[in-house]
Amino acid sequence: MVEFNRQERILKLKIAYYGPAVGGKTTNLKVLYDRARSARRGEFVSVNSQQDRTILCDLLPLKSGGFKGLDLRFQLAAVPGQAMYGPARRVVLRGSDGVVFVANSATDRWHENVQSLRELQGNLLAEQLDPNTIPMVLQYNKRDLPDVLEIEALDRALNGRQAPVFPAVATRGEGVLETFAEIVRVTMEELCRHHPVMELPEGQSAADWTEQAILSMFGTTRLEGLEPEEEIVPLDLPESALVDETASERVMIRVPTPEELARPGATPAEARSPEALAETYAQASTELGFAVTDMREERDRARSRLAEVRVALQLAEQKEEGEIEDRAQRIVSILMRSASAANASLLLTTADPPQILVVPPLVADPLARTRWGAIHLHELRGLAETRLEEAGAMPELRETFAESEPAFEAVALVPLRSVERLLALALLYYRPHMVLPTPDTLDHVGFLARVLAGPLEATAAREAAASAQRMRALSRASAAAMASMLTRLPAGAGRRQTIVLEDLLGPLRAPGVTVTIQSGAPAVVGDASLLRFAVATLIHRCEVVALERSVAPVIGVYAALDDGLVRLHVWAGAGSAVVGAPAAVALTADSDAELSAVYAIMALHDGEFVAPESQGDDAHFILQLAPAQA
Ligand SMILES: Nc1nc2c(ncn2[C@@H]2O[C@H](COP(=O)(O)OP(=O)(O)OP(=O)(O)O)[C@@H](O)[C@H]2O)c(=O)[nH]1
Ligand SMILES: [Mg+2]
């Protein structure tokens, strides 16, 4: 019975291993457990007798990875084969999505095989499953025994359905993975056929997906002769860090009482029979087994999240050095790993123009390289919370991803913000069939991003200051050259035109620069391009001052008639974006060499230049000119 948890994006499929006693069911699961990558397998729970015979069930959870963005899990359950455990067999079979029938090839087990298959068919019917259509694979095990039945003979007796068949020697791993891969394939085909939302897009098949899934779980598609591979993920966190006093969530296992389980029409005595009781216990045990795995998984997830937070904090505490690009790369790698994305890039908005850093092996950002994507990225600059966008729900995104190489299915957008502004937007990409992050994971990644915004901000500020220094040095040199040229001009050499203030200052309007002209302010006389150059120099100077303080430059230009003179104010900082006159600040002349060109231009116009004495104050410059005679 397909079990779907929408919140956690988990899809569970149950595969039952059924067959006569000592046929090799437990051995199949044990081999799969031994050879599965440790990250892909859960706890193997086996309730066995002293003689290693299954008395209740064997349970093995396996993670296949993603299917259509969902985290797909297979729950393998083997029944106990001995005759007396009949009720347990039915319970273990309950809700299966696929069945593997493990037959014993030994000649003297002929009858037991036939009997077990017949019982399986009866039990399927009793559980409302159709024995003729439920996904099924047959395994003829123990082919290594000296006296075995011919495959054809076994087929005639057991395979009326003409299900796929695999000969096997389970103890040596032969045929075990082939059998499992086939039951996965036929179960997936059935799933896609019967659930429209699970349908695969054109060009994709359940067989291709299964091959990839088997490779991801086992690293191979055949097991014989291979040594089990062990991966150990070291985690050296103190136990104390893992105890969360507030976590009181309980795992509830609800098992029907014998009365509840009783078939309609059964008498109370029948309902309380030993068989009915055994059934209850069996059900409790299967559910407990899988629940334990879920709990362990939750614990492991909490541990790895904690480890990620620790890495993020370490990065935040480290003395920053190196380029912003290096730091950004490390930040985006942490986010990518924690969101389990395939690829990533980072839109750095501290640079002007914004810069895209692509994490290899990606060569180009799939969004930034298309027109719609670039516009979309621009709009996303206001994003406050981490967000997942899926191609299935956004036609434009689907088109954009269709053009990209490799193909993607979804993108998680993770803003890195300081208090004032967006520093960067991490773009975490998911390929088709990858498990997409749950809301819970997105929250966690958003939290990491808040921790990581600190180091990014520090590096960005340091770089901005350095670049302001460079800008300043450059403008000093050019302004000095300009000033020396201007001062050598004879007085009155400049052009003398009547210039309307709007014509003079209008062209200086730009993002971040607000130009306001008092209504009725008179025209001035002089050389429009020289005067405009003087104002532009002051605007530029204000930008440098703002960058030195690591704030986004917001510049105001205000022109008004004041005391019989036309005053042009240029200032940066608080209030400068507000349309209107700035609050008056005490100003005195400043002998800054950088501004000598402005002094020279004002001298040519018989005007005056007032600059603030110290750069510690908000930068505020004033140019004074005589109004043109009406
Ligand atoms: N020679 C041989 N022995 C096998 C093979 N597969 C399993 N066995 C052995 O057969 C015995 C029974 O195997 P299990 O896997 O426990 O059988 P089972 O189907 O789980 O049995 P129940 O739990 O009683 O239903 C064990 O001793 C296995 O080592 C095989 O392919 N060849
Ligand atoms: Mg067994």
XYZ file of C-alpha atoms and ligand atoms in Angstrom:
663
model
C 0.000 0.000 0.000
C 1.668 3.156 -1.197
C 2.258 5.375 1.786
C 2.768 9.030 1.061
C 3.756 11.699 3.542
C 3.291 15.015 1.768
C 4.857 17.144 4.501
C 8.079 15.158 4.539
C 7.899 14.252 0.846
C 8.392 10.610 1.692
C 6.896 7.822 -0.404
C 7.047 4.297 1.020
C 6.610 1.095 -0.937
C 6.446 -2.279 0.761
C 7.967 -5.393 -0.781
C 7.214 -8.755 0.849
C 9.545 -11.754 0.531
C 7.361 -14.835 0.736
C 8.092 -18.541 0.408
C 8.578 -21.877 2.130
C 10.688 -22.333 5.255
C 14.482 -22.366 4.801
C 14.054 -21.201 1.215
C 16.467 -18.291 1.735
C 14.239 -15.240 2.337
C 16.199 -14.020 5.346
C 19.419 -14.649 3.443
C 18.209 -12.409 0.594
C 17.520 -9.515 2.953
C 20.747 -10.034 4.842
C 22.766 -9.909 1.626
C 20.952 -6.742 0.526
C 21.626 -5.181 3.921
C 25.325 -6.139 3.877
C 25.886 -4.770 0.411
C 23.788 -1.620 0.542
C 25.624 1.636 1.102
C 25.283 2.547 4.736
C 23.631 5.861 3.925
C 20.937 4.024 1.986
C 19.929 1.351 4.446
C 18.076 1.439 7.704
C 18.227 -0.888 10.655
C 17.902 -4.564 9.727
C 15.498 -6.047 12.246
C 15.232 -9.792 12.284
C 13.199 -11.699 14.835
C 14.697 -15.180 14.746
C 14.725 -18.342 16.821
C 17.885 -19.818 18.320
C 18.235 -21.892 15.164
C 18.114 -18.763 13.051
C 14.651 -19.461 11.773
C 12.435 -16.479 11.350
C 9.642 -16.509 13.896
C 8.020 -13.157 13.240
C 9.550 -11.284 10.350
C 12.665 -9.676 8.922
C 12.498 -5.976 8.190
C 14.874 -3.984 6.039
C 14.253 -0.339 5.061
C 16.164 0.871 1.991
C 16.313 4.357 0.525
C 16.305 4.466 -3.227
C 16.900 8.202 -3.469
C 14.513 10.480 -5.274
C 11.602 9.769 -7.523
C 9.863 12.813 -8.978
C 11.221 14.966 -6.170
C 10.045 12.565 -3.464
C 12.179 10.615 -1.045
C 11.324 7.050 -2.043
C 11.794 4.295 0.523
C 11.437 0.566 0.097
C 10.406 -1.422 3.112
C 11.426 -5.024 2.659
C 9.696 -7.541 4.883
C 10.309 -11.305 4.876
C 7.692 -13.655 6.263
C 8.477 -16.603 8.545
C 8.235 -19.721 6.391
C 7.472 -22.387 8.965
C 3.933 -23.714 8.849
C 2.999 -22.694 12.390
C 3.538 -19.006 11.709
C 0.685 -18.753 9.248
C -0.997 -15.712 10.892
C 2.264 -13.774 10.975
C 2.730 -14.409 7.247
C -0.566 -12.786 6.472
C 0.175 -9.751 8.594
C 3.612 -9.246 7.094
C 2.081 -9.467 3.640
C -0.531 -6.841 4.493
C -0.337 -3.693 2.403
C 2.427 -4.979 0.136
C 3.067 -3.199 -3.146
C 5.107 -6.050 -4.588
C 5.972 -9.640 -3.730
C 9.111 -11.730 -4.223
C 8.420 -15.426 -4.010
C 11.593 -17.244 -2.916
C 11.317 -20.901 -3.911
C 13.670 -23.646 -2.821
C 15.085 -25.414 -5.898
C 15.897 -28.620 -3.979
C 14.061 -31.580 -5.515
C 12.666 -32.723 -2.167
C 11.100 -29.272 -1.492
C 8.803 -29.416 -4.483
C 5.647 -29.833 -2.487
C 6.439 -27.091 0.043
C 6.969 -24.595 -2.751
C 3.607 -25.354 -4.293
C 1.879 -25.219 -0.945
C 3.474 -21.905 -0.008
C 2.526 -20.323 -3.324
C -1.063 -21.458 -2.891
C -1.117 -20.000 0.596
C 0.338 -16.738 -0.738
C -2.492 -16.463 -3.248
C -5.061 -17.072 -0.521
C -3.474 -14.540 1.793
C -3.295 -11.915 -0.952
C -6.994 -12.321 -1.607
C -7.700 -12.106 2.123
C -5.769 -8.820 2.174
C -7.703 -7.466 -0.836
C -4.716 -7.798 -3.148
C -5.082 -9.423 -6.563
C -2.685 -12.408 -6.903
C -2.869 -12.141 -10.688
C -1.844 -8.504 -10.967
C 0.192 -7.559 -7.902
C 3.801 -6.915 -9.009
C 5.601 -10.226 -8.482
C 9.010 -11.753 -9.134
C 10.021 -15.395 -8.589
C 13.402 -16.451 -7.329
C 14.501 -20.097 -7.660
C 17.076 -20.194 -4.897
C 19.722 -22.721 -3.842
C 20.757 -23.533 -7.410
C 24.061 -24.747 -5.943
C 22.529 -27.770 -4.258
C 23.412 -31.130 -5.831
C 19.848 -32.191 -6.466
C 17.756 -29.386 -7.889
C 14.639 -29.191 -10.033
C 14.933 -27.955 -13.609
C 13.959 -24.321 -14.078
C 11.281 -25.417 -16.573
C 9.767 -27.800 -14.045
C 9.677 -25.071 -11.386
C 8.124 -22.704 -13.912
C 5.391 -25.144 -14.787
C 4.513 -25.650 -11.139
C 4.883 -22.109 -9.809
C 4.781 -19.577 -12.589
C 1.365 -19.731 -14.151
C 1.441 -15.922 -14.184
C 4.668 -15.877 -16.206
C 6.247 -13.458 -13.794
C 9.950 -12.615 -14.193
C 12.147 -15.425 -12.807
C 15.671 -15.400 -11.374
C 17.776 -18.435 -10.474
C 19.853 -17.646 -7.382
C 22.410 -18.791 -4.863
C 21.497 -16.308 -2.158
C 24.320 -17.324 0.198
C 26.800 -16.178 -2.480
C 24.781 -13.124 -3.444
C 24.029 -14.527 -6.891
C 20.673 -13.400 -8.227
C 19.810 -11.442 -5.064
C 20.239 -7.963 -6.478
C 18.816 -8.970 -9.855
C 15.665 -10.189 -8.101
C 15.365 -7.025 -6.040
C 15.989 -4.754 -9.043
C 13.256 -6.530 -10.976
C 10.661 -6.260 -8.217
C 11.518 -2.577 -7.891
C 11.104 -2.095 -11.636
C 7.728 -3.857 -11.890
C 6.451 -2.176 -8.715
C 7.475 1.233 -10.043
C 5.785 0.528 -13.372
C 2.608 -0.352 -11.532
C 2.888 2.785 -9.398
C 3.293 5.022 -12.461
C 0.401 3.289 -14.203
C -2.061 3.605 -11.367
C -1.273 7.020 -9.931
C -1.499 9.826 -12.497
C 0.719 12.121 -10.395
C 3.471 9.516 -10.433
C 3.447 9.243 -14.219
C 6.886 9.707 -15.723
C 7.436 12.393 -18.346
C 7.984 11.289 -21.929
C 11.361 9.804 -22.628
C 11.778 8.466 -19.075
C 11.065 4.886 -18.099
C 10.706 3.030 -14.817
C 13.497 0.721 -16.015
C 15.993 3.579 -16.423
C 15.011 5.027 -13.080
C 15.376 1.613 -11.403
C 18.847 1.072 -12.826
C 19.961 4.414 -11.437
C 18.286 3.740 -8.093
C 19.965 0.323 -7.742
C 23.333 1.857 -8.613
C 22.837 4.575 -6.038
C 21.891 2.067 -3.332
C 24.486 -0.612 -4.046
C 27.058 0.978 -6.353
C 26.600 -1.956 -8.712
C 23.895 -4.035 -10.392
C 25.470 -7.456 -9.653
C 26.703 -8.649 -6.297
C 28.640 -11.868 -6.710
C 32.338 -11.719 -5.980
C 32.110 -8.186 -4.594
C 33.262 -7.331 -1.132
C 30.765 -5.350 0.886
C 31.597 -1.711 0.897
C 31.593 0.089 4.211
C 31.301 3.815 4.543
C 31.643 5.274 7.966
C 30.561 8.814 8.570
C 32.458 10.055 11.603
C 30.498 12.235 13.951
C 32.360 13.420 16.995
C 29.726 15.562 18.592
C 29.308 15.447 22.336
C 26.203 13.514 23.370
C 25.118 16.422 25.552
C 24.722 18.586 22.464
C 22.158 16.201 21.116
C 19.720 16.150 23.984
C 16.822 18.405 23.244
C 14.679 18.777 26.326
C 11.884 20.353 24.360
C 11.538 17.485 21.893
C 8.766 15.405 23.294
C 7.325 14.006 20.100
C 6.226 10.427 20.587
C 6.079 7.768 17.976
C 2.658 6.228 18.205
C 2.107 2.729 17.016
C -1.509 1.752 16.752
C -2.187 -1.931 16.607
C -5.719 -3.249 16.249
C -6.885 -5.499 19.053
C -7.932 -9.054 18.163
C -11.550 -7.881 18.259
C -10.851 -5.071 15.849
C -9.003 -7.420 13.552
C -11.733 -10.042 13.549
C -13.473 -10.548 10.266
C -17.127 -9.543 10.102
C -19.281 -12.270 11.561
C -16.532 -13.735 13.761
C -17.533 -14.707 17.283
C -15.734 -13.102 20.270
C -14.157 -16.478 20.990
C -12.675 -16.584 17.465
C -11.471 -13.038 17.840
C -9.561 -13.988 20.983
C -8.083 -17.151 19.508
C -4.319 -17.727 19.727
C -4.088 -17.048 15.969
C -5.750 -13.684 16.341
C -3.427 -12.809 19.212
C -0.379 -13.866 17.243
C -1.562 -11.661 14.422
C -1.727 -8.674 16.756
C 1.790 -9.299 17.998
C 3.101 -9.722 14.502
C 1.576 -6.463 13.401
C 2.959 -4.660 16.432
C 6.390 -6.006 15.722
C 6.474 -5.044 12.028
C 5.349 -1.519 12.785
C 7.753 -1.173 15.685
C 10.635 -2.310 13.519
C 10.047 0.364 10.908
C 9.251 3.005 13.509
C 12.633 2.426 15.151
C 14.293 3.108 11.821
C 12.332 6.338 11.401
C 13.403 7.476 14.853
C 17.038 6.718 14.225
C 16.820 8.588 10.996
C 15.412 11.604 12.745
C 18.222 11.460 15.276
C 20.838 11.230 12.528
C 19.272 14.154 10.705
C 19.402 16.249 13.870
C 23.038 15.303 14.349
C 24.071 16.246 10.868
C 22.186 19.545 11.087
C 24.006 20.356 14.251
C 27.305 19.560 12.568
C 26.372 21.929 9.732
C 25.576 24.715 12.152
C 28.940 24.143 13.760
C 30.751 24.445 10.435
C 28.801 27.632 9.676
C 29.694 29.126 13.042
C 33.337 28.227 12.585
C 33.351 30.065 9.287
C 31.668 33.036 10.925
C 34.253 33.172 13.701
C 37.269 32.729 11.475
C 39.359 35.800 10.841
C 38.389 36.793 7.367
C 41.021 36.931 4.730
C 41.146 36.311 1.027
C 38.807 37.372 -1.717
C 35.060 37.607 -1.315
C 34.729 35.002 -4.075
C 36.567 32.376 -1.965
C 34.406 33.026 1.021
C 31.241 32.982 -1.064
C 32.264 29.644 -2.586
C 32.645 28.102 0.846
C 29.348 29.525 2.010
C 27.462 28.217 -0.987
C 29.052 24.754 -0.583
C 27.773 24.548 2.983
C 24.271 25.534 1.878
C 24.357 23.130 -1.056
C 25.342 20.185 1.086
C 22.830 20.941 3.745
C 19.984 21.236 1.229
C 21.243 18.117 -0.626
C 21.251 19.970 -3.940
C 23.133 18.774 -7.029
C 24.554 22.091 -8.187
C 24.728 25.629 -6.985
C 25.654 29.172 -7.788
C 25.586 32.461 -5.953
C 24.331 35.826 -7.076
C 26.565 38.319 -5.286
C 24.688 41.591 -5.011
C 27.421 43.401 -3.110
C 29.287 43.804 -6.385
C 28.210 46.352 -8.976
C 27.049 45.022 -11.364
C 25.916 41.925 -9.437
C 28.121 38.982 -10.062
C 27.267 35.292 -10.497
C 29.652 32.768 -8.948
C 29.141 29.291 -10.316
C 30.255 26.295 -8.273
C 32.055 23.783 -10.524
C 31.216 21.472 -12.243
C 28.387 23.815 -13.262
C 29.704 26.080 -16.019
C 26.896 28.611 -16.317
C 24.015 29.551 -14.081
C 20.871 28.154 -15.714
C 18.739 31.094 -14.611
C 21.112 33.987 -15.211
C 21.844 32.970 -18.786
C 18.253 33.334 -20.002
C 16.275 36.531 -20.343
C 13.371 35.403 -18.185
C 15.801 33.991 -15.614
C 17.749 37.244 -15.374
C 14.557 39.259 -14.865
C 13.343 36.719 -12.330
C 16.622 36.937 -10.403
C 16.273 40.685 -10.344
C 12.763 40.398 -8.885
C 13.982 37.916 -6.297
C 16.261 40.491 -4.720
C 13.444 41.359 -2.353
C 13.157 37.748 -1.189
C 13.224 37.476 2.594
C 12.714 33.748 3.190
C 14.154 30.641 1.601
C 11.874 29.430 -1.176
C 11.618 26.366 -3.408
C 10.528 26.810 -7.026
C 9.611 23.746 -9.051
C 9.525 23.457 -12.832
C 6.272 21.499 -12.574
C 4.480 24.502 -11.099
C 6.130 27.312 -13.132
C 5.980 27.121 -16.949
C 8.716 29.764 -17.396
C 11.036 27.887 -15.086
C 10.294 24.663 -16.947
C 11.255 26.331 -20.240
C 14.407 27.798 -18.737
C 15.460 24.455 -17.301
C 14.637 22.682 -20.564
C 17.402 24.697 -22.199
C 19.954 24.031 -19.485
C 22.591 21.334 -19.410
C 22.333 19.289 -17.222
C 18.539 19.324 -16.890
C 17.091 20.635 -13.636
C 13.757 20.200 -11.944
C 13.756 22.708 -9.116
C 15.726 25.500 -7.483
C 15.924 26.507 -3.827
C 16.488 30.247 -3.432
C 18.313 31.159 -0.263
C 18.751 34.872 0.511
C 21.795 35.951 2.518
C 20.874 39.271 4.085
C 22.387 41.743 6.458
C 20.086 43.984 8.438
C 20.086 46.550 5.645
C 20.393 44.748 2.367
C 20.601 41.585 0.314
C 24.223 40.463 0.154
C 23.763 37.423 -2.011
C 21.216 34.923 -3.238
C 22.276 31.277 -3.193
C 20.715 29.233 -5.990
C 20.605 25.510 -5.210
C 19.618 23.309 -8.136
C 17.951 19.889 -8.180
C 18.042 17.413 -11.049
C 14.986 15.405 -12.054
C 14.090 12.704 -9.503
C 16.237 14.145 -6.746
C 14.659 14.362 -3.328
C 13.490 17.947 -2.930
C 13.954 19.680 0.422
C 11.060 19.596 2.863
C 9.796 22.837 4.452
C 11.724 21.768 7.519
C 14.967 21.475 5.554
C 14.338 24.865 3.927
C 13.941 26.382 7.393
C 17.216 24.865 8.464
C 19.006 26.139 5.344
C 17.500 29.583 5.928
C 18.898 29.519 9.439
C 22.361 28.573 8.166
C 22.125 31.424 5.650
C 21.504 33.888 8.470
C 24.616 32.644 10.256
C 26.641 32.784 7.045
C 25.487 36.277 6.053
C 27.761 37.675 8.794
C 31.056 36.542 7.283
C 29.879 37.543 3.818
C 28.975 41.032 5.022
C 32.367 41.430 6.732
C 34.261 40.466 3.585
C 32.036 42.623 1.374
C 32.575 45.661 3.602
C 36.324 45.142 3.598
C 36.334 44.878 -0.209
C 34.104 47.929 -0.579
C 36.476 49.951 1.572
C 39.444 48.766 -0.478
C 37.716 49.648 -3.727
C 36.719 53.051 -2.347
C 40.412 53.624 -1.628
C 41.286 52.712 -5.212
C 38.533 54.955 -6.585
C 39.740 57.781 -4.441
C 43.336 57.461 -5.578
C 42.212 57.392 -9.195
C 39.917 60.372 -8.943
C 42.551 62.333 -7.059
C 45.035 61.843 -9.847
C 42.603 62.780 -12.613
C 41.125 65.711 -10.715
C 44.591 67.060 -9.991
C 45.500 66.862 -13.690
C 42.250 68.599 -14.596
C 42.751 71.293 -11.967
C 46.234 72.124 -13.145
C 44.902 72.503 -16.678
C 41.993 74.686 -15.563
C 44.058 76.996 -13.412
C 46.276 77.729 -16.419
C 43.270 78.946 -18.417
C 43.079 82.776 -18.589
C 40.216 84.282 -16.641
C 37.071 84.526 -18.765
C 38.230 81.738 -21.105
C 35.194 79.573 -20.307
C 32.020 79.854 -22.320
C 29.417 82.204 -20.937
C 25.942 80.886 -21.621
C 22.706 81.214 -19.727
C 22.005 77.766 -18.337
C 18.632 76.682 -16.977
C 19.244 74.610 -13.805
C 17.190 71.680 -15.076
C 19.435 71.473 -18.177
C 22.514 71.657 -15.986
C 21.553 69.098 -13.353
C 18.915 66.899 -15.034
C 21.482 64.644 -16.773
C 22.991 63.787 -13.375
C 19.854 61.973 -12.220
C 20.667 58.284 -11.738
C 19.671 55.412 -9.452
C 20.772 56.532 -6.009
C 21.103 60.171 -7.038
C 18.085 62.416 -6.449
C 18.123 65.833 -8.108
C 15.652 68.452 -6.876
C 15.370 72.000 -8.175
C 13.433 74.592 -6.202
C 10.599 75.858 -8.344
C 11.374 79.275 -9.734
C 15.134 78.969 -9.074
C 16.843 81.237 -11.649
C 19.270 80.251 -14.404
C 23.030 80.677 -14.010
C 25.694 81.810 -16.446
C 28.749 79.842 -17.493
C 30.055 76.730 -19.144
C 27.455 73.971 -18.715
C 29.841 71.050 -19.183
C 32.433 72.400 -16.743
C 29.791 73.128 -14.104
C 28.211 69.724 -14.580
C 31.653 68.174 -14.226
C 32.101 69.969 -10.897
C 28.769 68.674 -9.560
C 29.542 65.148 -10.856
C 32.889 65.218 -9.043
C 31.095 66.043 -5.803
C 28.532 63.279 -6.356
C 31.366 60.871 -6.942
C 33.092 62.081 -3.813
C 29.930 61.439 -1.790
C 29.768 57.908 -3.181
C 33.302 57.228 -2.035
C 32.501 58.483 1.447
C 29.436 56.239 1.628
C 31.367 53.196 0.430
C 34.073 53.837 2.979
C 31.398 53.480 5.607
C 29.994 50.380 3.896
C 26.620 51.869 3.243
C 24.850 51.959 -0.086
C 25.445 55.470 -1.486
C 22.312 57.608 -1.456
C 23.103 61.051 -2.869
C 21.011 64.211 -2.924
C 21.453 67.239 -5.176
C 19.367 70.306 -4.353
C 19.402 73.641 -6.151
C 17.725 76.761 -4.807
C 17.912 80.534 -4.717
C 19.160 81.476 -1.298
C 20.197 84.924 -0.136
C 20.419 86.199 -3.725
C 22.715 83.367 -4.780
C 22.058 80.065 -6.552
C 23.195 77.344 -4.196
C 23.819 73.782 -5.380
C 23.924 71.322 -2.467
C 25.453 67.880 -2.981
C 25.365 65.516 -0.004
C 25.306 61.884 1.038
C 23.836 60.025 3.954
C 20.661 60.077 5.962
C 17.888 62.111 4.476
C 19.635 62.733 1.189
C 17.129 60.595 -0.727
C 14.333 62.707 0.656
C 13.220 65.358 -1.761
C 13.878 68.751 -0.220
C 16.563 70.898 1.314
C 19.039 69.288 3.708
C 19.331 70.398 7.287
C 21.918 73.165 7.502
C 25.401 72.012 8.512
C 28.231 74.262 9.518
C 30.707 74.292 6.665
C 34.095 75.743 6.115
C 36.442 75.617 3.192
C 38.419 72.440 2.775
C 41.731 72.309 1.033
C 41.381 68.705 -0.172
C 43.554 68.257 -3.248
C 41.000 66.010 -4.821
C 38.559 68.860 -4.940
C 40.971 71.342 -6.477
C 39.326 70.882 -9.883
C 36.023 71.969 -8.387
C 37.681 75.025 -6.840
C 39.228 75.837 -10.206
C 35.903 75.570 -12.025
C 34.175 77.734 -9.452
C 36.962 80.302 -9.763
C 36.392 80.435 -13.528
C 32.726 81.190 -12.809
C 33.322 83.773 -10.082
C 31.518 81.407 -7.807
C 32.327 79.860 -4.466
C 32.824 76.301 -3.228
C 32.022 75.328 0.350
C 33.137 71.904 1.590
C 32.792 70.317 5.057
C 35.872 70.576 7.187
C 36.041 66.962 8.175
C 35.033 63.812 6.343
C 33.775 62.382 9.612
C 30.585 64.420 9.143
C 28.056 63.594 6.494
C 29.613 64.722 3.261
C 27.884 67.952 2.216
C 29.210 70.314 -0.447
C 27.781 73.611 -1.679
C 28.494 75.459 -4.922
C 27.430 79.125 -5.014
C 26.842 80.980 -8.265
C 25.376 84.322 -9.154
C 21.953 84.069 -10.849
C 21.777 85.106 -14.517
C 20.460 88.650 -15.000
C 16.820 88.503 -15.967
N 23.282 -23.982 -0.246
C 22.554 -22.903 -0.117
N 22.095 -22.575 1.109
C 21.349 -21.441 1.204
C 21.077 -20.626 0.091
N 20.322 -19.595 0.513
C 20.135 -19.754 1.848
N 20.744 -20.861 2.266
C 20.786 -21.411 3.621
O 19.519 -21.921 3.937
C 19.225 -21.748 5.307
C 17.914 -21.025 5.475
O 18.009 -19.737 4.930
P 17.106 -18.551 5.407
O 17.449 -17.397 4.608
O 17.149 -18.451 6.867
O 15.687 -19.107 4.976
P 14.261 -18.468 5.242
O 13.511 -18.574 3.970
O 14.382 -17.142 5.819
O 13.666 -19.458 6.296
P 12.469 -19.175 7.353
O 12.856 -17.980 8.101
O 12.356 -20.382 8.193
O 11.260 -18.976 6.527
C 20.384 -20.992 5.882
O 21.257 -21.892 6.485
C 21.051 -20.389 4.673
O 22.421 -20.225 4.840
C 21.609 -21.009 -1.185
O 21.419 -20.376 -2.200
N 22.322 -22.156 -1.212
Mg 13.806 -16.389 7.535
